[in-house]
Coordinates of N, CA, C and O in Angstrom, one line a residue:
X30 N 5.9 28.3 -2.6 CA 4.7 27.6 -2.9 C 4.9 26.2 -2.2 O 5.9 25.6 -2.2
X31 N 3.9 25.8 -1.6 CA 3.9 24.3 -1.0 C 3.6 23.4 -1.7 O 2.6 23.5 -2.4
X32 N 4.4 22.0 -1.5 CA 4.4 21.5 -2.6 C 3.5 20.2 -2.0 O 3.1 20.4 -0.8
X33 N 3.0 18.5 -2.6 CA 2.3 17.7 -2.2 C 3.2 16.6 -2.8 O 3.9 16.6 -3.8
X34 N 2.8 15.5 -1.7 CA 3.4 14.3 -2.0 C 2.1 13.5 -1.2 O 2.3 13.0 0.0
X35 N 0.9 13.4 -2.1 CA 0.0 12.5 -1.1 C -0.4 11.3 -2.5 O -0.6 11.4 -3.7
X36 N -0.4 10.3 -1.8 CA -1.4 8.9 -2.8 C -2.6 8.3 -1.6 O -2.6 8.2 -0.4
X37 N -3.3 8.0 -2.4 CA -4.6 7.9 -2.1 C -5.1 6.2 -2.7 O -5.1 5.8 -3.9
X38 N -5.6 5.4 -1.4 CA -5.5 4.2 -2.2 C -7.2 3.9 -1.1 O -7.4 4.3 0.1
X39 N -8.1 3.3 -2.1 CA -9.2 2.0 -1.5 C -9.1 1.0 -2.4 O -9.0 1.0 -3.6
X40 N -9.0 0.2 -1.8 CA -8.4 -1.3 -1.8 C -8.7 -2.4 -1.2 O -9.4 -2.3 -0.2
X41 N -8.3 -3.7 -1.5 CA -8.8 -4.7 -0.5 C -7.4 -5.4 -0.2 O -6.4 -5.6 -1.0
X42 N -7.4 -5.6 0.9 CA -5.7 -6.4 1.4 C -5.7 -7.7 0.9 O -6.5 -8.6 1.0
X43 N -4.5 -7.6 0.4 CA -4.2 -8.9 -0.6 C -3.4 -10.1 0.9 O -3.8 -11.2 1.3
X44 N -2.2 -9.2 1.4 CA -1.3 -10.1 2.6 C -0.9 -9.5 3.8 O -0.5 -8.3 3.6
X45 N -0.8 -9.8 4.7 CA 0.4 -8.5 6.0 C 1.6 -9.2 5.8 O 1.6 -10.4 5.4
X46 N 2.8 -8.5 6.2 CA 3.8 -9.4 6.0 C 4.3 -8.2 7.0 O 4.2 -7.0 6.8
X47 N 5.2 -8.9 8.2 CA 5.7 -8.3 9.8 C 7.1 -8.4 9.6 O 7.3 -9.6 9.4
X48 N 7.9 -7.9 9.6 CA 9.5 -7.5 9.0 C 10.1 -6.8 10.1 O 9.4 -6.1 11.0
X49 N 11.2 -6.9 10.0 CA 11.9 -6.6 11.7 C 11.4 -5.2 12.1 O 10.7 -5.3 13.1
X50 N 11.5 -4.1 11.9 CA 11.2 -2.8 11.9 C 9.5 -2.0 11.5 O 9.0 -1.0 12.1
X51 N 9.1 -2.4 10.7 CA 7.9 -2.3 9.6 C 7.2 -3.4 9.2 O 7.5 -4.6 9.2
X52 N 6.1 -2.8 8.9 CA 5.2 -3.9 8.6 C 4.6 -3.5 7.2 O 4.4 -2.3 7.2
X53 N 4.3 -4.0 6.4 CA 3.9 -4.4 4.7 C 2.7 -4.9 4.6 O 2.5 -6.0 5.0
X54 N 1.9 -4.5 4.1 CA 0.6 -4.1 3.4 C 0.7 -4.5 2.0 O 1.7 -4.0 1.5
X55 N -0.1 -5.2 1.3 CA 0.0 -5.5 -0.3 C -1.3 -5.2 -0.1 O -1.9 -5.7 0.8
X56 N -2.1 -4.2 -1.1 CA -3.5 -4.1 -1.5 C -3.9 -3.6 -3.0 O -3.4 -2.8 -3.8
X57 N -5.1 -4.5 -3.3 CA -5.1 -4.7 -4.7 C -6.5 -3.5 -5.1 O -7.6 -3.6 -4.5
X58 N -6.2 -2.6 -6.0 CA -7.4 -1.8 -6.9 C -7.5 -2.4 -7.9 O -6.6 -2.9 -8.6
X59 N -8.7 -2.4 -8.0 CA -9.2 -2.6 -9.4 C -9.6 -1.8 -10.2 O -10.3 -0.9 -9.6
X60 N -9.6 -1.6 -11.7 CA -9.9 -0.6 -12.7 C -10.5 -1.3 -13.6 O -10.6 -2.5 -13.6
X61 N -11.0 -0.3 -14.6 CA -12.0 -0.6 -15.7 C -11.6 0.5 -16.9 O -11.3 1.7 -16.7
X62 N -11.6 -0.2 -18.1 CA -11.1 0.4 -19.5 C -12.1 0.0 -20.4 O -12.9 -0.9 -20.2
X63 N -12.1 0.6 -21.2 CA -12.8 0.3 -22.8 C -11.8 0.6 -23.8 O -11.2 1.6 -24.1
X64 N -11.8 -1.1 -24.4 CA -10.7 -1.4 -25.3 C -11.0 -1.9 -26.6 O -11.2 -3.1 -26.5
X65 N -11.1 -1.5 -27.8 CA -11.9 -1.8 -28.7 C -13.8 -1.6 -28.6 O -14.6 -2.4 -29.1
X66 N -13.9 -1.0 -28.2 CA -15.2 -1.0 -27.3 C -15.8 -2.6 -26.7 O -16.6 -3.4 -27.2
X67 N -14.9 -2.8 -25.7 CA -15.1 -3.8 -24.9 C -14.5 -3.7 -23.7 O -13.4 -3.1 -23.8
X68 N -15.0 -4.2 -22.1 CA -15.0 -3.7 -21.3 C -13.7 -4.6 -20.5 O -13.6 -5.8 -20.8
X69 N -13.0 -4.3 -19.9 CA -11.6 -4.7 -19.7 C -11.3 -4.5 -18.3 O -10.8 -3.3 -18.1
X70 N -11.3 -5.2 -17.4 CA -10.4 -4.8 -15.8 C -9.3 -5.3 -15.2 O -8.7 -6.3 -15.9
X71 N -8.8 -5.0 -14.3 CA -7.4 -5.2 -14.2 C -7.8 -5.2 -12.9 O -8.9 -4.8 -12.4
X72 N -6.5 -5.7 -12.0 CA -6.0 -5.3 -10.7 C -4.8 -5.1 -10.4 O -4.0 -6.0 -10.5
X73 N -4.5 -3.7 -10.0 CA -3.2 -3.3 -9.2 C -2.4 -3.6 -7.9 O -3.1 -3.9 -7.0
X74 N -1.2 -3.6 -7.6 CA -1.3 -4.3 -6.1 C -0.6 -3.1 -5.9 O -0.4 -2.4 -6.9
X75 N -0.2 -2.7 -4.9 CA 0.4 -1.6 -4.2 C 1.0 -2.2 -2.3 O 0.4 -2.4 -1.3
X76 N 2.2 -2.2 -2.8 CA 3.0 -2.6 -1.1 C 2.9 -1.2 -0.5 O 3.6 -0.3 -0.9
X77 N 1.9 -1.3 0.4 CA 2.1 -0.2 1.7 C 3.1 0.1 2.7 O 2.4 0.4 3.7
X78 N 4.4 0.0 3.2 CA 5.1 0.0 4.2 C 4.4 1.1 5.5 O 4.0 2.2 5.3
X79 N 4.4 0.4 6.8 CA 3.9 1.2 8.0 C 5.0 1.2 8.6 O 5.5 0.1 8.8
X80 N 5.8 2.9 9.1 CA 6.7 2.6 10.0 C 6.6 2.8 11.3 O 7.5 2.7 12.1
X81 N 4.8 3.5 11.8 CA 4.5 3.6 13.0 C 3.9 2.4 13.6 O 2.9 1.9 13.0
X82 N 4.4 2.0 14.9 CA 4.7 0.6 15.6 C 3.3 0.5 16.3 O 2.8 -0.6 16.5
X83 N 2.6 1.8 16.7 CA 1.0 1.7 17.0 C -0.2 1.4 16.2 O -1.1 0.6 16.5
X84 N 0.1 2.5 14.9 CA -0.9 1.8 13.8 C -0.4 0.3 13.1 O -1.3 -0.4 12.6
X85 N 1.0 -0.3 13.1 CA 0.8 -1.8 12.8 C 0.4 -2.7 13.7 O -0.4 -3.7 13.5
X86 N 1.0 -2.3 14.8 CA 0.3 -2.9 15.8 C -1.5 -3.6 15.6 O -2.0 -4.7 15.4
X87 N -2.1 -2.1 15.8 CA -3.6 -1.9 15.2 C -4.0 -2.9 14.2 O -4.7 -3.9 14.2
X88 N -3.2 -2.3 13.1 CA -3.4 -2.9 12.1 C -3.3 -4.6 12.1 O -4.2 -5.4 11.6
X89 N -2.1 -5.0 12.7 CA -2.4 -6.5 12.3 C -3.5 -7.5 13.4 O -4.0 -8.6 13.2
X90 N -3.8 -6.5 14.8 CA -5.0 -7.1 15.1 C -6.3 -6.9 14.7 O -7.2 -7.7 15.1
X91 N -6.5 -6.1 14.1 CA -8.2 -6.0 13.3 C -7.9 -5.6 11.5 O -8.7 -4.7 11.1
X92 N -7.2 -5.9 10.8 CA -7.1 -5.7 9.6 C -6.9 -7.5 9.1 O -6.1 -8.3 9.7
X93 N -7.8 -7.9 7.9 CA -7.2 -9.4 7.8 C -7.6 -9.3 6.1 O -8.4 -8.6 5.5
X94 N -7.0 -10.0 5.8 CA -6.9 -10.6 4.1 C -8.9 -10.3 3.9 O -9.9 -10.6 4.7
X95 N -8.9 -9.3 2.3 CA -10.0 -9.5 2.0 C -10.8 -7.8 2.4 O -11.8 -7.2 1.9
X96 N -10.2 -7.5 3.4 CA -10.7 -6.3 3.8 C -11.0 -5.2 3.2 O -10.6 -5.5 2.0
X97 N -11.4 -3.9 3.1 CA -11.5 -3.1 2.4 C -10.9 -2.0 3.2 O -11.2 -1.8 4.3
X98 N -9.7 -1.0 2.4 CA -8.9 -0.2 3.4 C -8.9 0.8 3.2 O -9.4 0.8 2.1
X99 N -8.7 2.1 3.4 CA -9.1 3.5 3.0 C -6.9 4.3 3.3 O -6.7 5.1 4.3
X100 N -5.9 4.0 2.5 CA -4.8 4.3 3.1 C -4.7 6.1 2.2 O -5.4 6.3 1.2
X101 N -3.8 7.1 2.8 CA -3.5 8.0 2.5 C -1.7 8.0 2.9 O -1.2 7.9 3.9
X102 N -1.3 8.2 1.9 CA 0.1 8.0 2.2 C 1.4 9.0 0.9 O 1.0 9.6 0.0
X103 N 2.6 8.9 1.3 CA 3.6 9.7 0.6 C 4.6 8.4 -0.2 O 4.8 7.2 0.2
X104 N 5.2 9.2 -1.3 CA 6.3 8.4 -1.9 C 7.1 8.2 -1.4 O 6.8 8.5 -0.3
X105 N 7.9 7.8 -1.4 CA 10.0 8.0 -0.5 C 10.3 7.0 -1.9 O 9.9 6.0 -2.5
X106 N 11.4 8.1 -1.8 CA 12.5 7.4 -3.4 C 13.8 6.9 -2.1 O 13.8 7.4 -1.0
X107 N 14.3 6.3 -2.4 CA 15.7 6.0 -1.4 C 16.7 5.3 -2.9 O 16.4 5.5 -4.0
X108 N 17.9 4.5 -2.2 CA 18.6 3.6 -3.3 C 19.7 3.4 -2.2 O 20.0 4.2 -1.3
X109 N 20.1 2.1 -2.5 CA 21.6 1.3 -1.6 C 22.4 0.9 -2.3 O 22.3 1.3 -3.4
X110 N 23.5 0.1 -2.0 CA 24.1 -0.2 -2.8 C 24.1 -1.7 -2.9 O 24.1 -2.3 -1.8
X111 N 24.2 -2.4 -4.0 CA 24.3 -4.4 -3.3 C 24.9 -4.8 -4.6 O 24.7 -4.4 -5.8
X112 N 25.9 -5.9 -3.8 CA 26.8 -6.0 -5.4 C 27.6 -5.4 -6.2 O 27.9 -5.5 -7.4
X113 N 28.1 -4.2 -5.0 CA 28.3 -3.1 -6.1 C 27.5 -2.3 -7.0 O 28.1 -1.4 -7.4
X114 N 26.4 -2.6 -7.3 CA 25.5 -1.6 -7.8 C 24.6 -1.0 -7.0 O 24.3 -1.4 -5.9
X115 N 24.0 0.1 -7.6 CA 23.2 1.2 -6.7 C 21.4 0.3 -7.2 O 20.9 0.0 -8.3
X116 N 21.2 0.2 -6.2 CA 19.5 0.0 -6.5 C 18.7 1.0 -6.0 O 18.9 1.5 -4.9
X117 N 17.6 1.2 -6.7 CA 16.5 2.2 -6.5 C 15.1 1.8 -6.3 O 14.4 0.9 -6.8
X118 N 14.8 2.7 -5.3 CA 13.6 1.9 -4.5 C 12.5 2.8 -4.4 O 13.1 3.9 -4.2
X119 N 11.3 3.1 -4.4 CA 10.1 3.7 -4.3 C 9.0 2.6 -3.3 O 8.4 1.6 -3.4
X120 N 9.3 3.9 -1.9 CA 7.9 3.5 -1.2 C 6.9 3.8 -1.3 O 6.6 4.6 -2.2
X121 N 5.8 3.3 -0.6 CA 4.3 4.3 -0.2 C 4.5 4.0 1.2 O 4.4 2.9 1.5
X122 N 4.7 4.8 1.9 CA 4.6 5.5 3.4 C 3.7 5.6 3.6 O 3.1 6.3 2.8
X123 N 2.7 5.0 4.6 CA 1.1 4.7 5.2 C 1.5 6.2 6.5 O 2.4 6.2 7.4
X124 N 0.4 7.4 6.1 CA 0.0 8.5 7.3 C -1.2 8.1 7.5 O -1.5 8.3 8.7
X125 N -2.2 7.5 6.7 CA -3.0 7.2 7.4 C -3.7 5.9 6.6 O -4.0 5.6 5.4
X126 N -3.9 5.0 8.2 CA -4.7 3.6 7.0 C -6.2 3.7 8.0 O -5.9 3.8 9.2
X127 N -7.3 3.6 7.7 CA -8.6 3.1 7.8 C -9.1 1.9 7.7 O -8.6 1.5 6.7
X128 N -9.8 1.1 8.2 CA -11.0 -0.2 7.8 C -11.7 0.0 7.5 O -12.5 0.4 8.4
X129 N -12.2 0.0 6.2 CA -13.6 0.6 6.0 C -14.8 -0.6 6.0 O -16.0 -0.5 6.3
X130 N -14.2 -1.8 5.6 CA -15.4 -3.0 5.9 C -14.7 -4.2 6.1 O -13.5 -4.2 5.8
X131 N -15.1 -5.0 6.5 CA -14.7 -6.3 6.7 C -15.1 -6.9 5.7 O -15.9 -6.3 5.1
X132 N -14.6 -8.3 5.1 CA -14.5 -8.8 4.1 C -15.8 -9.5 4.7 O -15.9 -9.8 5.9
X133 N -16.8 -9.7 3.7 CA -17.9 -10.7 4.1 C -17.8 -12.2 3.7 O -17.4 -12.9 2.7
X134 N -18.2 -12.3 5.1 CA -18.1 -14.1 5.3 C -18.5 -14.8 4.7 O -18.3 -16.0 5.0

């Protein structure tokens, strides 16, 4: 049986941040709850890491703070060691990022 490892994010980009290898994506969802019957929202942020050097490229000339983004992406669990202890780490792997609007001016 084949198995899936997809997340699905629309969002608005919070920051880019350009790191030796990869480039980072922070984008915030927002949600809505009923809490005592009263209406309640939140925002999520989610770090996207891109390890393809064409779509960041892309991305950091036409993607800017405020934007609205359409990303499709996978988990990666990894862990290192620092200090002597093992740390554990959870990505979101960008296969595919979109612009779906520009932030209005």
């Amino acid at each position: 049986m084949r198995s899936v490892n997809r997340h699905t994010l629309l969002g608005h980009v919070g920051n880019i941040i350009q790191l030796k290898n990869v480039l980072k994506v922070n984008i915030a969802t927002n949600r809505e709850w009923l809490s005592d019957g009263e209406r309640k929202t939140g925002t999520d942020w989610v770090q996207v890491t891109i390890l393809d050097k064409k779509q960041a490229d892309w991305i950091e000339e036409n993607v800017a703070q405020g934007d609205l983004v359409y990303v499709e992406s996978r988990i990666s669990n990894s862990s290192y060691e620092r200090d002597g202890e093992q740390v554990y780490t959870t990505d979101v792997i960008a296969q595919l990022f979109n612009l779906v609007s520009k932030k209005a001016a």
